[in-house]
mmCIF file of C-alpha atoms in Angstrom:
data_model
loop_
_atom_site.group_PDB
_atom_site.id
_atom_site.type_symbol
_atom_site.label_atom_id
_atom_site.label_comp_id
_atom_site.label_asym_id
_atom_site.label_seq_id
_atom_site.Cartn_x
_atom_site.Cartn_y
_atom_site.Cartn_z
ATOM 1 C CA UNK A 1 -16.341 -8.661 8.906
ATOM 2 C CA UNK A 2 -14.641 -8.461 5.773
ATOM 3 C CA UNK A 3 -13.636 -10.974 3.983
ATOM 4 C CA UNK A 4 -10.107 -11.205 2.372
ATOM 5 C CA UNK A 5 -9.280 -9.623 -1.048
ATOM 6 C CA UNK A 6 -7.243 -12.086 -3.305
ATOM 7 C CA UNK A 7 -5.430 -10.879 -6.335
ATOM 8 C CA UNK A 8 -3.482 -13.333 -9.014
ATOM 9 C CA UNK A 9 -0.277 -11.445 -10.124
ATOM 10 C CA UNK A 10 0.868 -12.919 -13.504
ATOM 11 C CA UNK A 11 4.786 -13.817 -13.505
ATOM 12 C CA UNK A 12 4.621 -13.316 -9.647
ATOM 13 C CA UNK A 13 1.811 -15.681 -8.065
ATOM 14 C CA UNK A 14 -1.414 -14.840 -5.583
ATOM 15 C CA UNK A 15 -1.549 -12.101 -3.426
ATOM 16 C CA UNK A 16 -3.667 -12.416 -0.247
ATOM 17 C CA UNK A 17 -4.827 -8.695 1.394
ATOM 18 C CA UNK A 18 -6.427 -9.914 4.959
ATOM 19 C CA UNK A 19 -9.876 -8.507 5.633
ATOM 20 C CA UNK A 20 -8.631 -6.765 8.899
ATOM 21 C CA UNK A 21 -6.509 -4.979 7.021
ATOM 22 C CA UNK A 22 -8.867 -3.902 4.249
ATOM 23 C CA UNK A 23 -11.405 -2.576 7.463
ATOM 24 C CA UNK A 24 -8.519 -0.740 9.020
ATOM 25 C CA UNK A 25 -7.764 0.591 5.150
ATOM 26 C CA UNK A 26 -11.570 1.233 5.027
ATOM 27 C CA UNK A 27 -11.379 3.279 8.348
ATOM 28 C CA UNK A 28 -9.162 6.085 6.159
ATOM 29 C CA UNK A 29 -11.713 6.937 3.440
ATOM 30 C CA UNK A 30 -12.352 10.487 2.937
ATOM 31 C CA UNK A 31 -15.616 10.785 3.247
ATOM 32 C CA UNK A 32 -16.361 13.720 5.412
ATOM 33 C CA UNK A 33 -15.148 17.146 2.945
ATOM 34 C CA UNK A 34 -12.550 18.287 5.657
ATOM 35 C CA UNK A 35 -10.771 14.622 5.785
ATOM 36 C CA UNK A 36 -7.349 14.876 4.840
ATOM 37 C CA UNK A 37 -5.547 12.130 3.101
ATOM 38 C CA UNK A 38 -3.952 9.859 4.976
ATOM 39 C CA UNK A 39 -1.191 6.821 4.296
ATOM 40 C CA UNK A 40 1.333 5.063 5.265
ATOM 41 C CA UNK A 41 3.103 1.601 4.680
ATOM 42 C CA UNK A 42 2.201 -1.870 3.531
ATOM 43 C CA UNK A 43 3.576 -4.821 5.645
ATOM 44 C CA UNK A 44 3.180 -8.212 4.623
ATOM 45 C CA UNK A 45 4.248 -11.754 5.002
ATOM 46 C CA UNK A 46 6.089 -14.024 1.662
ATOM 47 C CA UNK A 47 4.694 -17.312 2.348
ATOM 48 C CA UNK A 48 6.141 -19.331 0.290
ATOM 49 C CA UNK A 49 8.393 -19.948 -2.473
ATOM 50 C CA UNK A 50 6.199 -20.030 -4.935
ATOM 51 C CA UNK A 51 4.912 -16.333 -4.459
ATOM 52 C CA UNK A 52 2.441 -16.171 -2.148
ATOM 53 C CA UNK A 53 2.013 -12.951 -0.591
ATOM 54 C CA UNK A 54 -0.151 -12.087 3.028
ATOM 55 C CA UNK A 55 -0.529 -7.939 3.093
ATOM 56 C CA UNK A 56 -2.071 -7.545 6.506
ATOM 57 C CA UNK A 57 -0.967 -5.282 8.416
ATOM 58 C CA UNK A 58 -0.183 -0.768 7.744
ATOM 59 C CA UNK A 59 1.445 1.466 9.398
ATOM 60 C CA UNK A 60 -1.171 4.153 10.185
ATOM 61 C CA UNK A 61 -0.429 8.087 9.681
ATOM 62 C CA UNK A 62 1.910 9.676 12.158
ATOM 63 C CA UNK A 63 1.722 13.057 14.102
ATOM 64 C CA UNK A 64 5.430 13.951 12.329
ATOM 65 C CA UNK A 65 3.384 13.162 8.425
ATOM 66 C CA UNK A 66 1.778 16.266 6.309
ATOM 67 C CA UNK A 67 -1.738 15.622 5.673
ATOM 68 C CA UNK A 68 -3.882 17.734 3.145
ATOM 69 C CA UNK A 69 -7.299 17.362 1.725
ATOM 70 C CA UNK A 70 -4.971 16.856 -1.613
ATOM 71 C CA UNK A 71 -1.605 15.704 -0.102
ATOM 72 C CA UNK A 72 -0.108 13.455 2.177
ATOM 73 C CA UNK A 73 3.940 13.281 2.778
ATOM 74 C CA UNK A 74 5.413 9.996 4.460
ATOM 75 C CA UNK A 75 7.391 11.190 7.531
ATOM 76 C CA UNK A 76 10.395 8.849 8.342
ATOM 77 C CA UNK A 77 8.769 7.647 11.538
ATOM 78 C CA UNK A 78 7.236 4.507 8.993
ATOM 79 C CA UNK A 79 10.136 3.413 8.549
ATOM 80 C CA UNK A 80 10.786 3.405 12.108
ATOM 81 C CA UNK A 81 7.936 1.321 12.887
ATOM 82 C CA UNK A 82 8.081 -1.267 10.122
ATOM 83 C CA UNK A 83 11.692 -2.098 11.568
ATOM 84 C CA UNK A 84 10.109 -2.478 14.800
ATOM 85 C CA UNK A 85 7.780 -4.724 13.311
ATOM 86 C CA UNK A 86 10.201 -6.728 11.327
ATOM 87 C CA UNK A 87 12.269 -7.563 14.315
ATOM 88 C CA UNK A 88 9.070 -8.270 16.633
ATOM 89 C CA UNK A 89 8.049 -10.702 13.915
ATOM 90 C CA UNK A 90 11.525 -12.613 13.374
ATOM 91 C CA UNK A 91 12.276 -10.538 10.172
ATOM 92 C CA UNK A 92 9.184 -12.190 8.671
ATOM 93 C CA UNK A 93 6.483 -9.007 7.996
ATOM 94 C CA UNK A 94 8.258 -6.990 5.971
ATOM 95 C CA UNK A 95 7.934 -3.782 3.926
ATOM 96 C CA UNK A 96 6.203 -4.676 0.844
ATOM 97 C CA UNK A 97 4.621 -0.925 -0.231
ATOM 98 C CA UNK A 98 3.216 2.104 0.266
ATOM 99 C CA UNK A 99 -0.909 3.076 0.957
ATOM 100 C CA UNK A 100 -2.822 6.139 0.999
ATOM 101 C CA UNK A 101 -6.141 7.768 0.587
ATOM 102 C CA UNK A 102 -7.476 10.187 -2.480
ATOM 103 C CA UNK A 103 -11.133 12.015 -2.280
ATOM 104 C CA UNK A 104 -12.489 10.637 -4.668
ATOM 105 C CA UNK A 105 -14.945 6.988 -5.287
ATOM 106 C CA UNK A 106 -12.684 5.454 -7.627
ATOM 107 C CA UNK A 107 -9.123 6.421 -7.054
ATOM 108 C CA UNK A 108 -6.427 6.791 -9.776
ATOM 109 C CA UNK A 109 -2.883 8.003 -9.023
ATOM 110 C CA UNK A 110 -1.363 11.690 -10.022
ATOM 111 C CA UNK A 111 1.978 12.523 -11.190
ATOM 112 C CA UNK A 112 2.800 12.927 -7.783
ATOM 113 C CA UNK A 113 2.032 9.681 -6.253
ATOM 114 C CA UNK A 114 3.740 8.284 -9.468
ATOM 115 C CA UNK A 115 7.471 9.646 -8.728
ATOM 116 C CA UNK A 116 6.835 8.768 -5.363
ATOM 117 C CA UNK A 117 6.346 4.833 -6.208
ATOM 118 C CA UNK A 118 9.300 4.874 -8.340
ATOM 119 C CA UNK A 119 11.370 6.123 -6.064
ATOM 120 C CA UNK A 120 10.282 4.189 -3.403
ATOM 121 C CA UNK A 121 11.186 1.074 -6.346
ATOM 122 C CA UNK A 122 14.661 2.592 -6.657
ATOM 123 C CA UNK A 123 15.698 3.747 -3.445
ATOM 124 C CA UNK A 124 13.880 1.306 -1.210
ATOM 125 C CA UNK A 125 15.076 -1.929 0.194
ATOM 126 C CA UNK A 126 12.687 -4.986 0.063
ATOM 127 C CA UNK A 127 12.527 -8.201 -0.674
ATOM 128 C CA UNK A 128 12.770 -9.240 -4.550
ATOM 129 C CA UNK A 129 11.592 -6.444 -7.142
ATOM 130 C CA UNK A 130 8.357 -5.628 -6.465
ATOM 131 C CA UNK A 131 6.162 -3.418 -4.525
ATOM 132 C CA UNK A 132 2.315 -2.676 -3.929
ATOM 133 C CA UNK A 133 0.924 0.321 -4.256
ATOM 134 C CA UNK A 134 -2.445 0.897 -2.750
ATOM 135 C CA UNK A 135 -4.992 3.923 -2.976
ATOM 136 C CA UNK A 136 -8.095 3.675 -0.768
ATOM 137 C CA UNK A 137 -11.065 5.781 -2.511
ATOM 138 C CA UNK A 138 -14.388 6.620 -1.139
ATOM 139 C CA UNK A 139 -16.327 3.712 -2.795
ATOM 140 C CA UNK A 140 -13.172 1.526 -4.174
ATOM 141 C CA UNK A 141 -9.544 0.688 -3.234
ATOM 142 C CA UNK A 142 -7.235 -0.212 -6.164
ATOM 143 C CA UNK A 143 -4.106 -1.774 -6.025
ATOM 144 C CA UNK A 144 -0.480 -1.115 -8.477
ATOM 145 C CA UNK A 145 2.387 -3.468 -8.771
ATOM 146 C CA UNK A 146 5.446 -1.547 -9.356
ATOM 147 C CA UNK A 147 8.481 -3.581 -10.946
ATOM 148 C CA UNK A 148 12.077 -2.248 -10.090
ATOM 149 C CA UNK A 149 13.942 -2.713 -13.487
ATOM 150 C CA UNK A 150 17.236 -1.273 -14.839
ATOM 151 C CA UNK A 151 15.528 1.055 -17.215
ATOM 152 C CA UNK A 152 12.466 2.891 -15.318
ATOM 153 C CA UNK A 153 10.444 1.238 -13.267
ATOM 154 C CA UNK A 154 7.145 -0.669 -14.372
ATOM 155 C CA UNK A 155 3.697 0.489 -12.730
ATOM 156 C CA UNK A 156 0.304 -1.299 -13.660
ATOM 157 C CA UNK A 157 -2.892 -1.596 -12.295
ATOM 158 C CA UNK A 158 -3.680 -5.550 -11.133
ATOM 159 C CA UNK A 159 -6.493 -5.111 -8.649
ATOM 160 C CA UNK A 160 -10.051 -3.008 -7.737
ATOM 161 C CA UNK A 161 -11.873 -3.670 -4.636
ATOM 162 C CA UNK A 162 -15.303 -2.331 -4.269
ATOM 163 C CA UNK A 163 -16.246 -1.278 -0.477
ATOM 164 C CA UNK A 164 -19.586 -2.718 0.553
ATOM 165 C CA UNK A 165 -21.063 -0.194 2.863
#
């Protein structure tokens, strides 16, 4: 069993990512050379007013998604399911970002995955004006806050997990 991955987010608070969630994230690594990347959505839980956030659950790739060794594109059927989720949960999990895989042991984001995060900050409706970004690797996973802001969004690194094998 994992154990959970705890982050401290200045000018926001502690962020809590549950261990069955890092396992299930685990489960996505592209190890083998034909695994495509994979990804989906981040669902978590704001626990209380001072900024506690619980990230524990995903919404896992969908047959209607475009996977690539290099690529992944987010059908609309997440969105779909983390509504479903939202109202099986009293509209308290909620959408709080986006997740996917990169071949590589310590992942870093491309241009790509960039414009998608700030659009997701722009055009997306959560709760407050952040978002987590999260890109499972085959040895780490590393987490981005993204800010929503009236200029241009704000992305910065705030957390590296390294996976025990």
């Amino acid at each position: 069993m994992i154990e959970e991955w705890q982050i401290e987010v200045n000018r926001y608070g502690l962020i809590r990512i549950s261990g069955e969630l890092l396992e299930k994230l685990c489960d996505f690594r592209q190890l083998a050379k034909q695994a495509p990347e994979s990804g989906g959505v981040l669902i978590g839980k704001h626990l209380n007013s001072g900024g506690v956030l619980l990230i524990d659950q995903l919404t896992p790739p969908q047959k209607s998604d475009k996977q690539g060794r290099c690529e992944f594109y987010r059908s609309t059927e997440h969105n779909k399911l983390v509504n479903e989720i939202w109202q099986k949960s009293n509209r308290y999990s909620t959408y709080v970002g986006l997740w996917h895989s990169h071949p590589e042991p310590i992942p870093n984001y491309s241009s790509i995955d960039k414009q998608d995060w700030q659009n997701a900050l722009t055009q997306s409706k959560y709760e407050g004006n952040k978002l987590f970004f999260v890109i499972v690797g085959q040895t780490h996973i590393r987490m981005w806050e993204g800010v929503k802001s009236a200029f241009r969004p704000e992305i910065s690194l705030i957390g590296e997990y390294k996976i025990e094998n």
